Amino acid sequence: EKVEITKEQEALMKLIVEAYNKHQIPQDVTKQLVRFYSTEENFLLLTEIATSQVQVLVEFTKNIPGFLSLDHEDQIALLKGSAVEAMFLRSAQVFSRKMPKGHTEVLEERIRKSGISEEFITPLFNFYKSVGELHMVLEEQALLTAITILTPDRPYVKDQQAVERLQEPMVNLLKKLCVLQHPQEPQYFARLLGRLTELRTLNHYHAEMLTSWRVNDHKFTPLLCEIWDVQ
Ligand SMILES: CC(C)c1onc(-c2c(Cl)cccc2Cl)c1COc1ccc2cc(-c3cccc(C(=O)O)c3)sc2c1
């Protein structure tokens, strides 16, 4: 026969629905889920990572055999001249699946939304892609970073020969390593050195990135200001 809701049942229903609607998670908790990282937040996080990366870079450089025997002003000139390139290399390794898959997406998203204009995003991610395709092993990454730091013709380096004497054994070692690690790819070593040439062009893009950030009044940390001669 016909199903009917009684008056009591209707009253019960009303009480239950009201209670259900009243007790919800506060908006500011669930809002976290859908909040897109703001440009400002991404910039601050990347600034923090870059600052920490520079500190790590200085320690790594001090452990390069012979580096601390170089002229002190040349040591500074080499660090200042190579910091950006070393950080492009380091951040690139993240995109060659060094990190769990999810991390690369988040990092890519944060870099894309950190106030960098589109014209620099393209070459930046092209570089990341080209490094990722090399599938460098750890030894190659370490040697390539040391070779980048020991580039004799950085601005203000006085004793370039002394730097060459340190860089050359690294290049010879990397060459041997590439032959051993990639016997089926005779041109692999040349491809690695090609990345160093690409890094130099990224230096120019990076200088523009800094300018555009500064124009929009983005602040850097004291260490980054010192190493990048800004502010
Ligand atoms: C000041 C800041 C806004 C900035 O200005 N220019 C650049 C820059 C950008 Cl965008 C791209 C390339 C180079 C520079 Cl120099 C940056 C950010 O630079 C960095 C520097 C190092 C690293 C290491 C990372 C990283 C992640 C996960 C894991 C690891 C890991 O080593 O395990 C490393 S991300 C990262 C971002």
PDB file of N, CA and C in Angstrom, residues 61 67 69-82 149-152 154-163:
ATOM      1  N   THR A  61      82.456  22.986  -2.940  1.00  0.00           N
ATOM      2  CA  THR A  61      83.607  23.598  -3.630  1.00  0.00           C
ATOM      3  C   THR A  61      84.863  23.535  -2.766  1.00  0.00           C
ATOM      4  N   PHE A  67      91.240  23.482  -4.563  1.00  0.00           N
ATOM      5  CA  PHE A  67      90.485  24.744  -4.656  1.00  0.00           C
ATOM      6  C   PHE A  67      90.954  25.738  -3.597  1.00  0.00           C
ATOM      7  N   SER A  69      93.701  26.091  -2.329  1.00  0.00           N
ATOM      8  CA  SER A  69      95.072  26.602  -2.548  1.00  0.00           C
ATOM      9  C   SER A  69      95.080  27.714  -3.592  1.00  0.00           C
ATOM     10  N   LEU A  70      93.930  27.926  -4.270  1.00  0.00           N
ATOM     11  CA  LEU A  70      93.843  29.013  -5.257  1.00  0.00           C
ATOM     12  C   LEU A  70      93.878  30.361  -4.535  1.00  0.00           C
ATOM     13  N   ASP A  71      94.216  31.395  -5.292  1.00  0.00           N
ATOM     14  CA  ASP A  71      94.144  32.776  -4.787  1.00  0.00           C
ATOM     15  C   ASP A  71      92.741  33.018  -4.211  1.00  0.00           C
ATOM     16  N   HIS A  72      92.645  33.608  -3.025  1.00  0.00           N
ATOM     17  CA  HIS A  72      91.348  33.768  -2.356  1.00  0.00           C
ATOM     18  C   HIS A  72      90.347  34.569  -3.172  1.00  0.00           C
ATOM     19  N   GLU A  73      90.838  35.615  -3.835  1.00  0.00           N
ATOM     20  CA  GLU A  73      89.894  36.415  -4.645  1.00  0.00           C
ATOM     21  C   GLU A  73      89.398  35.598  -5.839  1.00  0.00           C
ATOM     22  N   ASP A  74      90.275  34.733  -6.353  1.00  0.00           N
ATOM     23  CA  ASP A  74      89.856  33.867  -7.466  1.00  0.00           C
ATOM     24  C   ASP A  74      88.830  32.848  -6.992  1.00  0.00           C
ATOM     25  N   GLN A  75      88.986  32.374  -5.738  1.00  0.00           N
ATOM     26  CA  GLN A  75      88.000  31.440  -5.184  1.00  0.00           C
ATOM     27  C   GLN A  75      86.616  32.088  -5.193  1.00  0.00           C
ATOM     28  N   ILE A  76      86.556  33.341  -4.775  1.00  0.00           N
ATOM     29  CA  ILE A  76      85.257  34.060  -4.737  1.00  0.00           C
ATOM     30  C   ILE A  76      84.737  34.253  -6.161  1.00  0.00           C
ATOM     31  N   ALA A  77      85.635  34.642  -7.058  1.00  0.00           N
ATOM     32  CA  ALA A  77      85.232  34.889  -8.452  1.00  0.00           C
ATOM     33  C   ALA A  77      84.666  33.617  -9.079  1.00  0.00           C
ATOM     34  N   LEU A  78      85.276  32.467  -8.772  1.00  0.00           N
ATOM     35  CA  LEU A  78      84.790  31.192  -9.337  1.00  0.00           C
ATOM     36  C   LEU A  78      83.404  30.852  -8.775  1.00  0.00           C
ATOM     37  N   LEU A  79      83.227  31.075  -7.457  1.00  0.00           N
ATOM     38  CA  LEU A  79      81.926  30.756  -6.841  1.00  0.00           C
ATOM     39  C   LEU A  79      80.828  31.665  -7.390  1.00  0.00           C
ATOM     40  N   LYS A  80      81.140  32.968  -7.437  1.00  0.00           N
ATOM     41  CA  LYS A  80      80.120  33.900  -7.940  1.00  0.00           C
ATOM     42  C   LYS A  80      79.806  33.622  -9.401  1.00  0.00           C
ATOM     43  N   GLY A  81      80.844  33.262 -10.156  1.00  0.00           N
ATOM     44  CA  GLY A  81      80.644  33.058 -11.592  1.00  0.00           C
ATOM     45  C   GLY A  81      79.931  31.768 -11.938  1.00  0.00           C
ATOM     46  N   SER A  82      79.926  30.814 -10.988  1.00  0.00           N
ATOM     47  CA  SER A  82      79.368  29.492 -11.334  1.00  0.00           C
ATOM     48  C   SER A  82      78.107  29.135 -10.558  1.00  0.00           C
ATOM     49  N   ILE A 149      82.281  24.690 -11.827  1.00  0.00           N
ATOM     50  CA  ILE A 149      82.834  25.640 -10.853  1.00  0.00           C
ATOM     51  C   ILE A 149      84.256  26.043 -11.255  1.00  0.00           C
ATOM     52  N   LEU A 150      85.015  25.078 -11.754  1.00  0.00           N
ATOM     53  CA  LEU A 150      86.413  25.335 -12.131  1.00  0.00           C
ATOM     54  C   LEU A 150      86.544  25.829 -13.570  1.00  0.00           C
ATOM     55  N   THR A 151      85.640  26.694 -13.978  1.00  0.00           N
ATOM     56  CA  THR A 151      85.734  27.274 -15.332  1.00  0.00           C
ATOM     57  C   THR A 151      86.693  28.463 -15.285  1.00  0.00           C
ATOM     58  N   PRO A 152      87.844  28.356 -15.973  1.00  0.00           N
ATOM     59  CA  PRO A 152      88.886  29.392 -15.815  1.00  0.00           C
ATOM     60  C   PRO A 152      88.455  30.789 -16.256  1.00  0.00           C
ATOM     61  N   ARG A 154      85.942  32.743 -15.957  1.00  0.00           N
ATOM     62  CA  ARG A 154      84.894  33.525 -15.286  1.00  0.00           C
ATOM     63  C   ARG A 154      85.380  34.974 -15.139  1.00  0.00           C
ATOM     64  N   PRO A 155      84.456  35.927 -14.995  1.00  0.00           N
ATOM     65  CA  PRO A 155      84.858  37.319 -14.792  1.00  0.00           C
ATOM     66  C   PRO A 155      85.750  37.451 -13.552  1.00  0.00           C
ATOM     67  N   TYR A 156      86.789  38.312 -13.658  1.00  0.00           N
ATOM     68  CA  TYR A 156      87.661  38.691 -12.534  1.00  0.00           C
ATOM     69  C   TYR A 156      88.602  37.591 -12.049  1.00  0.00           C
ATOM     70  N   VAL A 157      88.671  36.438 -12.739  1.00  0.00           N
ATOM     71  CA  VAL A 157      89.656  35.419 -12.332  1.00  0.00           C
ATOM     72  C   VAL A 157      91.035  35.878 -12.816  1.00  0.00           C
ATOM     73  N   LYS A 158      92.005  35.984 -11.901  1.00  0.00           N
ATOM     74  CA  LYS A 158      93.338  36.494 -12.265  1.00  0.00           C
ATOM     75  C   LYS A 158      94.201  35.357 -12.799  1.00  0.00           C
ATOM     76  N   ASP A 159      94.368  34.276 -12.000  1.00  0.00           N
ATOM     77  CA  ASP A 159      95.251  33.182 -12.408  1.00  0.00           C
ATOM     78  C   ASP A 159      94.452  32.061 -13.067  1.00  0.00           C
ATOM     79  N   GLN A 160      94.127  32.252 -14.375  1.00  0.00           N
ATOM     80  CA  GLN A 160      93.291  31.269 -15.083  1.00  0.00           C
ATOM     81  C   GLN A 160      94.015  29.937 -15.242  1.00  0.00           C
ATOM     82  N   GLN A 161      95.351  30.000 -15.385  1.00  0.00           N
ATOM     83  CA  GLN A 161      96.117  28.752 -15.574  1.00  0.00           C
ATOM     84  C   GLN A 161      95.953  27.836 -14.356  1.00  0.00           C
ATOM     85  N   ALA A 162      95.996  28.475 -13.165  1.00  0.00           N
ATOM     86  CA  ALA A 162      95.885  27.669 -11.935  1.00  0.00           C
ATOM     87  C   ALA A 162      94.536  26.940 -11.917  1.00  0.00           C
ATOM     88  N   VAL A 163      93.481  27.602 -12.411  1.00  0.00           N
ATOM     89  CA  VAL A 163      92.140  26.982 -12.430  1.00  0.00           C
ATOM     90  C   VAL A 163      92.120  25.873 -13.476  1.00  0.00           C
TER      91      VAL A 163
END
